PDB file of C-alpha atoms and ligand atoms in Angstrom:
ATOM      1  CA  MET Q 239      87.524 117.966 103.474  1.00 63.00           C
ATOM      2  CA  PRO Q 240      85.070 114.737 104.300  1.00 64.00           C
ATOM      3  CA  ARG Q 241      86.251 111.441 103.516  1.00 62.00           C
ATOM      4  CA  LYS Q 242      83.894 110.810 100.366  1.00 68.00           C
ATOM      5  CA  GLU Q 243      85.185 114.152  98.811  1.00 69.00           C
ATOM      6  CA  ILE Q 244      88.982 113.361  99.301  1.00 64.00           C
ATOM      7  CA  LEU Q 245      88.087 109.762  97.614  1.00 64.00           C
ATOM      8  CA  GLY Q 246      86.239 111.466  94.931  1.00 71.00           C
ATOM      9  CA  THR Q 247      88.833 113.967  94.334  1.00 71.00           C
ATOM     10  CA  LEU Q 248      91.684 111.387  94.309  1.00 69.00           C
ATOM     11  CA  GLY Q 249      89.782 108.985  92.372  1.00 75.00           C
ATOM     12  CA  SER Q 250      89.783 111.776  89.206  1.00 81.00           C
ATOM     13  CA  TYR Q 251      93.292 111.679  89.288  1.00 82.00           C
ATOM     14  CA  ILE Q 252      93.662 108.072  88.553  1.00 93.00           C
ATOM     15  CA  ASN Q 253      91.617 106.535  85.725  1.00 92.00           C
ATOM     16  CA  PRO Q 254      93.188 108.249  82.861  1.00 95.00           C
ATOM     17  CA  PHE Q 255      96.528 106.502  84.058  1.00 97.00           C
ATOM     18  CA  ARG Q 256      95.464 102.993  84.679  1.00 97.00           C
ATOM     19  CA  ILE Q 257      96.028 100.031  82.169  1.00 98.00           C
ATOM     20  CA  THR Q 258      94.072  97.092  82.407  1.00 97.00           C
ATOM     21  CA  GLN Q 259      94.363  95.835  79.178  1.00 97.00           C
ATOM     22  CA  GLY Q 260      97.712  96.070  77.199  1.00 96.00           C
ATOM     23  CA  GLU Q 261      96.701  94.801  73.285  1.00 95.00           C
ATOM     24  CA  GLU Q 262      96.354  98.765  72.489  1.00 95.00           C
ATOM     25  CA  PHE Q 263      98.781 100.387  75.010  1.00 98.00           C
ATOM     26  CA  ARG Q 264     101.084 102.883  73.370  1.00 98.00           C
ATOM     27  CA  LEU Q 265     103.589 104.733  75.453  1.00 98.00           C
ATOM     28  CA  ALA Q 266     103.331 107.603  73.038  1.00 97.00           C
ATOM     29  CA  ASP Q 267     100.079 108.665  74.012  1.00 97.00           C
ATOM     30  CA  PHE Q 268     100.859 109.343  77.256  1.00 98.00           C
ATOM     31  CA  ASP Q 269     102.325 113.001  77.880  1.00 98.00           C
ATOM     32  CA  PRO Q 270     104.973 112.934  80.753  1.00 98.00           C
ATOM     33  CA  ALA Q 271     103.812 116.343  81.562  1.00 97.00           C
ATOM     34  CA  ASP Q 272     100.280 115.848  81.696  1.00 95.00           C
ATOM     35  CA  THR Q 273      98.668 117.080  84.732  1.00 92.00           C
ATOM     36  CA  LEU Q 274      95.027 116.762  83.378  1.00 88.00           C
ATOM     37  CA  GLY Q 275      94.776 120.821  83.697  1.00 84.00           C
ATOM     38  CA  PHE Q 276      95.514 121.276  86.915  1.00 76.00           C
ATOM     39  CA  GLU Q 277      97.465 123.927  87.734  1.00 74.00           C
ATOM     40  CA  MET Q 278      98.008 123.553  91.695  1.00 73.00           C
ATOM     41  CA  LYS Q 279      99.900 125.753  94.048  1.00 72.00           C
ATOM     42  CA  LYS Q 280     102.673 123.719  96.115  1.00 73.00           C
ATOM     43  CA  GLY Q 281     100.565 124.288  99.475  1.00 77.00           C
ATOM     44  CA  GLU Q 282      97.240 122.700  97.958  1.00 79.00           C
ATOM     45  CA  ALA Q 283      98.948 119.878  96.418  1.00 79.00           C
ATOM     46  CA  ALA Q 284     101.228 118.945  99.670  1.00 82.00           C
ATOM     47  CA  ASP Q 285      97.964 119.514 101.606  1.00 85.00           C
ATOM     48  CA  LEU Q 286      95.931 116.893  99.062  1.00 80.00           C
ATOM     49  CA  LEU Q 287      98.790 114.331  99.758  1.00 83.00           C
ATOM     50  CA  ARG Q 288      98.774 114.909 103.427  1.00 86.00           C
ATOM     51  CA  HIS Q 289      94.963 113.867 102.936  1.00 84.00           C
ATOM     52  CA  GLY Q 290      96.102 110.448 101.180  1.00 83.00           C
ATOM     53  CA  SER Q 291      98.549 109.860 103.436  1.00 85.00           C
ATOM     54  CA  GLU Q 292      96.184 110.412 106.882  1.00 87.00           C
ATOM     55  CA  TRP Q 293      93.988 107.929 104.818  1.00 86.00           C
ATOM     56  CA  LEU Q 294      96.532 105.622 103.673  1.00 89.00           C
ATOM     57  CA  ALA Q 295      97.842 105.212 107.556  1.00 91.00           C
ATOM     58  CA  ILE Q 296      94.216 104.499 108.432  1.00 91.00           C
ATOM     59  CA  GLU Q 297      93.786 102.031 106.010  1.00 90.00           C
ATOM     60  CA  GLN Q 298      96.861 100.193 106.613  1.00 93.00           C
ATOM     61  CA  ASP Q 299      95.985  99.966 110.241  1.00 94.00           C
ATOM     62  CA  VAL Q 300      92.951  97.995 109.303  1.00 94.00           C
ATOM     63  CA  LEU Q 301      95.070  95.702 106.511  1.00 95.00           C
ATOM     64  CA  TYR Q 302      97.020  95.231 109.797  1.00 95.00           C
ATOM     65  CA  ALA Q 303      94.419  94.227 112.016  1.00 94.00           C
ATOM     66  CA  GLN Q 304      92.534  91.759 109.715  1.00 94.00           C
ATOM     67  CA  ASP Q 305      95.928  90.057 108.532  1.00 95.00           C
ATOM     68  CA  SER Q 306      94.950  88.890 105.390  1.00 96.00           C
ATOM     69  CA  TRP Q 307      95.028  90.578 102.438  1.00 97.00           C
ATOM     70  CA  SER Q 308      98.596  92.380 101.540  1.00 97.00           C
ATOM     71  CA  VAL Q 309      99.570  94.945  99.207  1.00 97.00           C
ATOM     72  CA  LEU Q 310     102.807  94.908  96.574  1.00 98.00           C
ATOM     73  CA  LEU Q 311     103.494  98.318  95.118  1.00 98.00           C
ATOM     74  CA  VAL Q 312     105.777  97.997  91.956  1.00 98.00           C
ATOM     75  CA  PHE Q 313     107.687 101.040  91.002  1.00 98.00           C
ATOM     76  CA  GLN Q 314     109.675 100.979  87.921  1.00 98.00           C
ATOM     77  CA  ALA Q 315     111.244 103.985  86.028  1.00 98.00           C
ATOM     78  CA  MET Q 316     114.299 105.548  84.260  1.00 98.00           C
ATOM     79  CA  ASP Q 317     116.772 107.223  86.290  1.00 97.00           C
ATOM     80  CA  ALA Q 318     115.554 110.399  88.025  1.00 97.00           C
ATOM     81  CA  ALA Q 319     111.937 109.855  87.402  1.00 98.00           C
ATOM     82  CA  GLY Q 320     111.296 110.215  90.996  1.00 97.00           C
ATOM     83  CA  LYS Q 321     110.836 106.855  92.546  1.00 97.00           C
ATOM     84  CA  ASP Q 322     112.601 107.389  95.565  1.00 96.00           C
ATOM     85  CA  GLY Q 323     111.025 110.896  96.432  1.00 96.00           C
ATOM     86  CA  THR Q 324     107.558 109.432  95.660  1.00 96.00           C
ATOM     87  CA  ILE Q 325     107.924 106.403  97.938  1.00 96.00           C
ATOM     88  CA  LYS Q 326     108.807 108.456 100.566  1.00 94.00           C
ATOM     89  CA  HIS Q 327     106.139 111.107 100.288  1.00 90.00           C
ATOM     90  CA  VAL Q 328     103.321 108.617  99.862  1.00 88.00           C
ATOM     91  CA  MET Q 329     104.099 106.348 102.749  1.00 89.00           C
ATOM     92  CA  SER Q 330     105.453 109.142 104.843  1.00 88.00           C
ATOM     93  CA  GLY Q 331     102.174 108.683 107.068  1.00 85.00           C
ATOM     94  CA  VAL Q 332     102.140 105.131 107.512  1.00 90.00           C
ATOM     95  CA  ASN Q 333     103.126 102.764 110.521  1.00 89.00           C
ATOM     96  CA  PRO Q 334     106.974 101.737 109.533  1.00 89.00           C
ATOM     97  CA  GLN Q 335     105.999  98.363 111.328  1.00 88.00           C
ATOM     98  CA  GLY Q 336     103.340  97.218 108.532  1.00 90.00           C
ATOM     99  CA  CYS Q 337     105.584  98.156 105.689  1.00 93.00           C
ATOM    100  CA  ASP Q 338     108.764  97.066 103.966  1.00 95.00           C
ATOM    101  CA  VAL Q 339     110.542  98.794 101.089  1.00 97.00           C
ATOM    102  CA  PHE Q 340     112.888  96.741  99.207  1.00 98.00           C
ATOM    103  CA  SER Q 341     115.563  98.286  96.550  1.00 98.00           C
ATOM    104  CA  PHE Q 342     116.550  95.609  93.956  1.00 98.00           C
ATOM    105  CA  LYS Q 343     120.002  96.372  92.601  1.00 97.00           C
ATOM    106  CA  GLN Q 344     122.234  94.286  90.251  1.00 97.00           C
ATOM    107  CA  PRO Q 345     121.606  90.572  91.379  1.00 98.00           C
ATOM    108  CA  SER Q 346     124.317  89.107  93.705  1.00 98.00           C
ATOM    109  CA  HIS Q 347     126.307  85.703  92.536  1.00 97.00           C
ATOM    110  CA  GLU Q 348     123.627  83.801  94.528  1.00 97.00           C
ATOM    111  CA  GLU Q 349     120.755  85.440  93.201  1.00 98.00           C
ATOM    112  CA  LEU Q 350     121.936  84.499  89.711  1.00 98.00           C
ATOM    113  CA  SER Q 351     122.226  81.088  90.584  1.00 97.00           C
ATOM    114  CA  HIS Q 352     118.724  80.986  90.633  1.00 98.00           C
ATOM    115  CA  ASP Q 353     115.473  81.225  88.721  1.00 98.00           C
ATOM    116  CA  PHE Q 354     114.876  84.975  87.616  1.00 98.00           C
ATOM    117  CA  LEU Q 355     111.598  85.374  90.194  1.00 98.00           C
ATOM    118  CA  TRP Q 356     113.384  83.921  92.951  1.00 98.00           C
ATOM    119  CA  ARG Q 357     114.939  86.745  94.896  1.00 98.00           C
ATOM    120  CA  TYR Q 358     111.589  88.634  94.398  1.00 98.00           C
ATOM    121  CA  LEU Q 359     108.968  85.918  95.686  1.00 98.00           C
ATOM    122  CA  ALA Q 360     111.327  86.073  98.795  1.00 98.00           C
ATOM    123  CA  LYS Q 361     109.985  89.527  99.370  1.00 98.00           C
ATOM    124  CA  VAL Q 362     106.689  89.436  98.598  1.00 98.00           C
ATOM    125  CA  PRO Q 363     104.412  90.960 101.517  1.00 98.00           C
ATOM    126  CA  GLN Q 364     103.340  88.845 103.965  1.00 97.00           C
ATOM    127  CA  ARG Q 365      99.752  88.994 104.767  1.00 97.00           C
ATOM    128  CA  GLY Q 366      98.490  92.339 106.431  1.00 96.00           C
ATOM    129  CA  ARG Q 367     101.895  94.413 105.084  1.00 96.00           C
ATOM    130  CA  ILE Q 368     102.116  96.538 102.452  1.00 97.00           C
ATOM    131  CA  GLY Q 369     105.586  95.962 100.700  1.00 97.00           C
ATOM    132  CA  ILE Q 370     107.052  98.230  98.267  1.00 98.00           C
ATOM    133  CA  PHE Q 371     109.719  97.081  95.254  1.00 98.00           C
ATOM    134  CA  ASN Q 372     111.547  99.783  94.439  1.00 98.00           C
ATOM    135  CA  ARG Q 373     112.577  98.184  91.112  1.00 98.00           C
ATOM    136  CA  SER Q 374     111.656  94.476  90.539  1.00 98.00           C
ATOM    137  CA  TYR Q 375     111.309  91.422  88.575  1.00 98.00           C
ATOM    138  CA  TYR Q 376     110.439  93.785  85.793  1.00 99.00           C
ATOM    139  CA  GLU Q 377     114.247  94.836  85.395  1.00 98.00           C
ATOM    140  CA  ASP Q 378     114.333  91.053  83.973  1.00 98.00           C
ATOM    141  CA  VAL Q 379     112.787  92.377  80.709  1.00 98.00           C
ATOM    142  CA  LEU Q 380     113.993  95.826  80.824  1.00 98.00           C
ATOM    143  CA  VAL Q 381     117.907  96.241  81.812  1.00 98.00           C
ATOM    144  CA  VAL Q 382     118.591  92.479  80.730  1.00 98.00           C
ATOM    145  CA  ARG Q 383     116.587  92.860  77.866  1.00 98.00           C
ATOM    146  CA  VAL Q 384     118.623  96.224  76.354  1.00 98.00           C
ATOM    147  CA  HIS Q 385     121.870  94.963  77.690  1.00 97.00           C
ATOM    148  CA  ARG Q 386     122.363  91.289  76.487  1.00 94.00           C
ATOM    149  CA  HIS Q 387     125.469  90.471  78.671  1.00 96.00           C
ATOM    150  CA  LEU Q 388     123.127  90.338  81.828  1.00 98.00           C
ATOM    151  CA  LEU Q 389     121.155  87.577  80.391  1.00 97.00           C
ATOM    152  CA  GLU Q 390     124.396  85.650  80.049  1.00 95.00           C
ATOM    153  CA  ALA Q 391     125.507  86.240  83.591  1.00 96.00           C
ATOM    154  CA  GLN Q 392     122.059  84.296  84.562  1.00 97.00           C
ATOM    155  CA  LYS Q 393     123.562  81.045  83.901  1.00 96.00           C
ATOM    156  CA  ILE Q 394     120.307  79.679  81.981  1.00 97.00           C
ATOM    157  CA  PRO Q 395     120.935  76.563  79.559  1.00 97.00           C
ATOM    158  CA  PRO Q 396     121.618  77.968  76.194  1.00 95.00           C
ATOM    159  CA  ALA Q 397     119.092  75.757  74.885  1.00 96.00           C
ATOM    160  CA  LEU Q 398     116.490  77.682  76.453  1.00 97.00           C
ATOM    161  CA  ILE Q 399     117.654  81.320  74.989  1.00 97.00           C
ATOM    162  CA  THR Q 400     115.407  81.855  71.732  1.00 97.00           C
ATOM    163  CA  ASP Q 401     114.008  84.528  70.026  1.00 96.00           C
ATOM    164  CA  LYS Q 402     111.195  84.145  72.395  1.00 98.00           C
ATOM    165  CA  ILE Q 403     112.675  84.606  75.610  1.00 98.00           C
ATOM    166  CA  TRP Q 404     111.322  88.194  76.185  1.00 98.00           C
ATOM    167  CA  ASP Q 405     107.857  86.883  75.484  1.00 98.00           C
ATOM    168  CA  GLU Q 406     108.020  83.843  77.501  1.00 98.00           C
ATOM    169  CA  ARG Q 407     109.298  85.927  80.345  1.00 98.00           C
ATOM    170  CA  LEU Q 408     106.260  88.521  80.023  1.00 98.00           C
ATOM    171  CA  ALA Q 409     104.328  85.716  80.268  1.00 98.00           C
ATOM    172  CA  ASP Q 410     105.578  84.150  83.136  1.00 98.00           C
ATOM    173  CA  ILE Q 411     105.561  87.574  85.270  1.00 98.00           C
ATOM    174  CA  ALA Q 412     101.619  87.752  84.147  1.00 98.00           C
ATOM    175  CA  ARG Q 413     101.227  84.465  85.377  1.00 98.00           C
ATOM    176  CA  PHE Q 414     103.228  84.902  88.529  1.00 98.00           C
ATOM    177  CA  GLU Q 415     101.048  88.232  89.231  1.00 98.00           C
ATOM    178  CA  ASP Q 416      98.007  85.909  88.804  1.00 98.00           C
ATOM    179  CA  TYR Q 417      99.045  83.719  91.189  1.00 98.00           C
ATOM    180  CA  LEU Q 418     100.166  86.332  93.773  1.00 98.00           C
ATOM    181  CA  THR Q 419      96.528  88.062  93.547  1.00 98.00           C
ATOM    182  CA  ARG Q 420      94.699  84.847  93.536  1.00 98.00           C
ATOM    183  CA  GLN Q 421      96.852  84.276  97.101  1.00 98.00           C
ATOM    184  CA  GLY Q 422      95.230  87.935  98.385  1.00 98.00           C
ATOM    185  CA  VAL Q 423      97.954  89.967  97.291  1.00 98.00           C
ATOM    186  CA  ILE Q 424      96.852  93.408  95.859  1.00 98.00           C
ATOM    187  CA  ILE Q 425      99.279  94.554  93.036  1.00 98.00           C
ATOM    188  CA  LEU Q 426      99.670  97.903  91.730  1.00 98.00           C
ATOM    189  CA  LYS Q 427     102.628  98.420  89.138  1.00 98.00           C
ATOM    190  CA  PHE Q 428     103.596 102.295  88.927  1.00 98.00           C
ATOM    191  CA  TYR Q 429     105.803 103.433  85.714  1.00 98.00           C
ATOM    192  CA  LEU Q 430     106.515 106.888  86.354  1.00 98.00           C
ATOM    193  CA  ASN Q 431     107.021 108.196  83.020  1.00 98.00           C
ATOM    194  CA  LEU Q 432     109.595 110.887  82.766  1.00 98.00           C
ATOM    195  CA  SER Q 433     110.646 112.680  79.230  1.00 98.00           C
ATOM    196  CA  TYR Q 434     113.884 112.534  77.938  1.00 98.00           C
ATOM    197  CA  GLU Q 435     114.451 116.236  78.070  1.00 98.00           C
ATOM    198  CA  GLU Q 436     113.208 116.307  81.790  1.00 98.00           C
ATOM    199  CA  GLN Q 437     116.076 113.482  82.575  1.00 98.00           C
ATOM    200  CA  LYS Q 438     118.527 116.015  81.383  1.00 97.00           C
ATOM    201  CA  ARG Q 439     117.550 118.726  83.509  1.00 97.00           C
ATOM    202  CA  ARG Q 440     117.377 116.947  86.671  1.00 96.00           C
ATOM    203  CA  PHE Q 441     120.854 115.255  85.769  1.00 95.00           C
ATOM    204  CA  LEU Q 442     122.418 118.736  85.411  1.00 95.00           C
ATOM    205  CA  LYS Q 443     120.634 119.704  88.780  1.00 94.00           C
ATOM    206  CA  ARG Q 444     122.165 116.896  90.583  1.00 92.00           C
ATOM    207  CA  LEU Q 445     125.287 117.812  89.683  1.00 92.00           C
ATOM    208  CA  ASP Q 446     125.316 121.075  90.251  1.00 92.00           C
ATOM    209  CA  LYS Q 447     124.144 120.491  93.827  1.00 90.00           C
ATOM    210  CA  PRO Q 448     126.493 119.208  96.306  1.00 85.00           C
ATOM    211  CA  ASN Q 449     124.052 117.176  98.211  1.00 87.00           C
ATOM    212  CA  LYS Q 450     122.644 115.774  95.311  1.00 85.00           C
ATOM    213  CA  SER Q 451     125.842 114.965  93.395  1.00 85.00           C
ATOM    214  CA  TRP Q 452     125.933 111.493  95.260  1.00 87.00           C
ATOM    215  CA  LYS Q 453     122.737 110.260  93.425  1.00 83.00           C
ATOM    216  CA  PHE Q 454     124.603 110.878  90.041  1.00 84.00           C
ATOM    217  CA  SER Q 455     126.733 108.105  88.298  1.00 88.00           C
ATOM    218  CA  PRO Q 456     128.563 108.378  84.921  1.00 87.00           C
ATOM    219  CA  SER Q 457     126.716 105.414  83.851  1.00 89.00           C
ATOM    220  CA  ASP Q 458     123.316 107.135  84.291  1.00 91.00           C
ATOM    221  CA  VAL Q 459     124.457 109.025  80.986  1.00 92.00           C
ATOM    222  CA  ARG Q 460     125.399 105.692  79.383  1.00 93.00           C
ATOM    223  CA  GLU Q 461     122.137 104.294  80.132  1.00 95.00           C
ATOM    224  CA  ARG Q 462     120.272 107.232  78.560  1.00 96.00           C
ATOM    225  CA  ARG Q 463     121.971 106.538  74.955  1.00 97.00           C
ATOM    226  CA  HIS Q 464     119.487 103.440  75.167  1.00 98.00           C
ATOM    227  CA  TRP Q 465     116.418 105.257  75.918  1.00 98.00           C
ATOM    228  CA  ASP Q 466     114.614 104.268  72.611  1.00 98.00           C
ATOM    229  CA  GLU Q 467     115.206 100.598  73.499  1.00 98.00           C
ATOM    230  CA  TYR Q 468     114.628 100.988  77.266  1.00 98.00           C
ATOM    231  CA  MET Q 469     111.200 102.939  75.813  1.00 98.00           C
ATOM    232  CA  GLN Q 470     110.191  99.871  73.684  1.00 98.00           C
ATOM    233  CA  ALA Q 471     111.190  97.405  76.279  1.00 98.00           C
ATOM    234  CA  TYR Q 472     108.604  99.345  78.805  1.00 98.00           C
ATOM    235  CA  GLU Q 473     106.135  99.392  76.148  1.00 98.00           C
ATOM    236  CA  ALA Q 474     106.101  95.396  75.502  1.00 98.00           C
ATOM    237  CA  ALA Q 475     106.175  94.784  79.269  1.00 98.00           C
ATOM    238  CA  ILE Q 476     103.003  97.060  79.877  1.00 98.00           C
ATOM    239  CA  ARG Q 477     101.448  95.763  77.142  1.00 98.00           C
ATOM    240  CA  ALA Q 478     102.007  91.913  78.199  1.00 98.00           C
ATOM    241  CA  THR Q 479     101.162  92.576  82.147  1.00 98.00           C
ATOM    242  CA  SER Q 480      98.337  95.092  82.195  1.00 98.00           C
ATOM    243  CA  THR Q 481      95.420  92.873  83.792  1.00 98.00           C
ATOM    244  CA  GLU Q 482      92.598  93.985  85.976  1.00 96.00           C
ATOM    245  CA  ALA Q 483      93.886  92.313  89.170  1.00 96.00           C
ATOM    246  CA  ALA Q 484      97.227  93.545  88.510  1.00 98.00           C
ATOM    247  CA  PRO Q 485      96.903  97.063  86.962  1.00 98.00           C
ATOM    248  CA  TRP Q 486      99.667  99.203  85.499  1.00 98.00           C
ATOM    249  CA  TYR Q 487      99.513 103.100  86.323  1.00 98.00           C
ATOM    250  CA  VAL Q 488     101.391 105.162  83.485  1.00 98.00           C
ATOM    251  CA  VAL Q 489     101.963 108.192  85.886  1.00 98.00           C
ATOM    252  CA  PRO Q 490     103.100 111.552  84.254  1.00 98.00           C
ATOM    253  CA  ALA Q 491     106.646 112.149  86.113  1.00 98.00           C
ATOM    254  CA  ASP Q 492     107.770 115.426  84.917  1.00 98.00           C
ATOM    255  CA  LYS Q 493     105.817 117.528  87.285  1.00 95.00           C
ATOM    256  CA  LYS Q 494     107.134 115.899  90.925  1.00 94.00           C
ATOM    257  CA  TRP Q 495     103.880 117.096  92.758  1.00 91.00           C
ATOM    258  CA  PHE Q 496     101.747 115.495  90.060  1.00 92.00           C
ATOM    259  CA  THR Q 497     103.369 111.978  90.399  1.00 95.00           C
ATOM    260  CA  ARG Q 498     102.907 111.949  94.195  1.00 93.00           C
ATOM    261  CA  LEU Q 499      99.325 112.510  93.976  1.00 90.00           C
ATOM    262  CA  VAL Q 500      98.255 110.268  91.264  1.00 94.00           C
ATOM    263  CA  VAL Q 501     100.605 107.422  93.154  1.00 94.00           C
ATOM    264  CA  ALA Q 502      98.778 108.274  96.385  1.00 91.00           C
ATOM    265  CA  ALA Q 503      95.331 108.265  95.169  1.00 91.00           C
ATOM    266  CA  ALA Q 504      95.887 104.930  93.473  1.00 94.00           C
ATOM    267  CA  VAL Q 505      97.170 103.317  96.473  1.00 93.00           C
ATOM    268  CA  VAL Q 506      94.328 104.562  98.827  1.00 90.00           C
ATOM    269  CA  GLU Q 507      91.599 103.843  96.353  1.00 90.00           C
ATOM    270  CA  ALA Q 508      93.069 100.390  96.014  1.00 91.00           C
ATOM    271  CA  VAL Q 509      92.900  99.505  99.703  1.00 90.00           C
ATOM    272  CA  GLU Q 510      90.027 101.178 100.210  1.00 87.00           C
ATOM    273  CA  LYS Q 511      88.075  99.258  97.654  1.00 86.00           C
ATOM    274  CA  LEU Q 512      88.805  96.002 100.056  1.00 89.00           C
ATOM    275  CA  ASN Q 513      86.328  97.836 102.382  1.00 87.00           C
ATOM    276  CA  LEU Q 514      88.305  96.141 104.886  1.00 91.00           C
ATOM    277  CA  GLN Q 515      86.706  96.441 108.920  1.00 92.00           C
ATOM    278  CA  TYR Q 516      88.575  95.632 111.854  1.00 93.00           C
ATOM    279  CA  PRO Q 517      88.170  92.162 113.037  1.00 92.00           C
ATOM    280  CA  GLU Q 518      84.932  91.286 114.849  1.00 92.00           C
ATOM    281  CA  ILE Q 519      85.300  90.087 118.443  1.00 91.00           C
ATOM    282  CA  SER Q 520      83.466  86.939 119.185  1.00 93.00           C
ATOM    283  CA  SER Q 521      81.066  86.812 122.455  1.00 94.00           C
ATOM    284  CA  ASP Q 522      83.886  84.421 124.292  1.00 95.00           C
ATOM    285  CA  GLN Q 523      86.443  86.859 123.360  1.00 94.00           C
ATOM    286  CA  ALA Q 524      84.274  89.895 124.857  1.00 95.00           C
ATOM    287  CA  LYS Q 525      83.449  88.100 127.824  1.00 96.00           C
ATOM    288  CA  ALA Q 526      87.165  87.713 128.401  1.00 96.00           C
ATOM    289  CA  LEU Q 527      87.987  91.295 127.832  1.00 95.00           C
ATOM    290  CA  ALA Q 528      85.081  92.380 130.261  1.00 96.00           C
ATOM    291  CA  LYS Q 529      86.944  90.313 132.823  1.00 96.00           C
ATOM    292  CA  ALA Q 530      90.354  91.794 132.432  1.00 96.00           C
ATOM    293  CA  ARG Q 531      88.786  94.991 132.675  1.00 96.00           C
ATOM    294  CA  GLU Q 532      87.094  93.785 136.110  1.00 95.00           C
ATOM    295  CA  GLU Q 533      90.436  92.475 136.962  1.00 95.00           C
ATOM    296  CA  LEU Q 534      92.482  95.764 136.226  1.00 95.00           C
ATOM    297  CA  GLU Q 535      89.807  98.119 137.961  1.00 95.00           C
ATOM    298  CA  GLY Q 536      89.749  95.837 141.212  1.00 93.00           C
ATOM    299  CA  GLU Q 537      93.785  95.955 141.601  1.00 91.00           C
ATOM    300  CA  LYS Q 538      94.358  97.333 144.633  1.00 81.00           C
ATOM    301  CA  LYS Q 539      97.608  99.934 144.306  1.00 69.00           C
ATOM    302  CA  ALA Q 540      98.566  98.199 147.910  1.00 58.00           C
ATOM    303  CA  ALA Q 541      98.930  94.789 146.440  1.00 60.00           C
ATOM    304  CA  LYS Q 542     101.873  95.389 144.562  1.00 60.00           C
TER     305      LYS Q 542
HETATM  306  P1  AMP R 775     119.270 102.224  91.556  1.00 58.32           P
HETATM  307  O1  AMP R 775     118.062 101.809  91.848  1.00 58.32           O
HETATM  308  O2  AMP R 775     119.368 103.695  90.862  1.00 58.32           O
HETATM  309  O3  AMP R 775     120.080 102.395  92.851  1.00 58.32           O
HETATM  310  O4  AMP R 775     120.225 101.319  90.758  1.00 58.32           O
HETATM  311  C1  AMP R 775     120.215  99.948  90.690  1.00 58.32           C
HETATM  312  C2  AMP R 775     120.561  99.483  89.473  1.00 58.32           C
HETATM  313  O5  AMP R 775     120.530  97.978  89.264  1.00 58.32           O
HETATM  314  C3  AMP R 775     119.772  99.878  88.346  1.00 58.32           C
HETATM  315  O6  AMP R 775     121.336 100.138  87.298  1.00 58.32           O
HETATM  316  C4  AMP R 775     119.448  98.752  87.649  1.00 58.32           C
HETATM  317  O7  AMP R 775     118.865  98.651  86.311  1.00 58.32           O
HETATM  318  C5  AMP R 775     119.918  97.472  88.377  1.00 58.32           C
HETATM  319  N1  AMP R 775     119.055  96.260  88.630  1.00 58.32           N
HETATM  320  C6  AMP R 775     118.429  95.875  88.955  1.00 58.32           C
HETATM  321  N2  AMP R 775     117.759  94.684  88.953  1.00 58.32           N
HETATM  322  C7  AMP R 775     118.669  94.336  88.050  1.00 58.32           C
HETATM  323  C8  AMP R 775     118.262  92.937  87.374  1.00 58.32           C
HETATM  324  N3  AMP R 775     117.577  91.751  87.538  1.00 58.32           N
HETATM  325  N4  AMP R 775     119.444  92.663  86.486  1.00 58.32           N
HETATM  326  C9  AMP R 775     120.665  93.623  86.471  1.00 58.32           C
HETATM  327  N5  AMP R 775     120.356  94.957  87.034  1.00 58.32           N
HETATM  328  C10 AMP R 775     119.525  95.280  87.779  1.00 58.32           C
HETATM  329 MG1   MG R 776     120.560 105.335  89.552  1.00 58.32          MG
END
């Protein structure tokens, strides 16, 4: 398939799920099982995904060479929505040297002794690289919002903990992302939108298969009891932080093949839009290269 056609095909997957203005956003308007009417065979989807990964690998190479823009991919979701598998598949073709994945867990003692953005800022990708946040600063307005004791563990002066704290944090996150985008960080945020029923199916599958059960923790079932609170927290987060420069993608997650395609399409499109070129060589550099070639070609084996 020629490049333009691939991009066109990929493009049609993205727009329905991209949120750039949050005021009207309602999670209920998004169907976790949506596949836009595409019925794809496994092989077809894999083929398309492979093309996407190939393009991404090429673009990553140019990104790395020009050493100026960077890309931050943020992944958020309920358990078993497929974050790990999506990251693995979408990034399968890229050069590990130009890509970093960070999985954020419960904060450490040291991390809790700083402001909540501290540990994330330290991992923002450097210029020329793609950085992936497997969970992110959004946990601080999601899990921490749902479980009050986590907020207490953050050692914030009590006078600063008011009813407005979540709106304040969301505003801080929006400003933080604004700041990063003005520094040349392209930010894409993915919410893998899994249904309550599909999560149960996947948990049961994990319990059935010995090579999957390590992924299951009894606390996953406890978290499930807070589903509605999580959905409210996600909705509030997406409403407050969707912008043109740092959009959210609410990606249907009940069908894994579709999740992976949408994410791959969004990443390829975002980098493609930068229209990056390999750095141009100045005439002095060209002369130096020509001289190096002359030297190499003039080398005598015997001289060694
Ligand atoms: P997992 O990604 O399934 O390995 O789990 C990581 C766990 O760390 C999840 O239960 C998250 O909710 C939790 N976590 C991540 N970030 C934070 C945070 N800032 N505060 C508290 N818990 C967090
Ligand atoms: Mg987990």
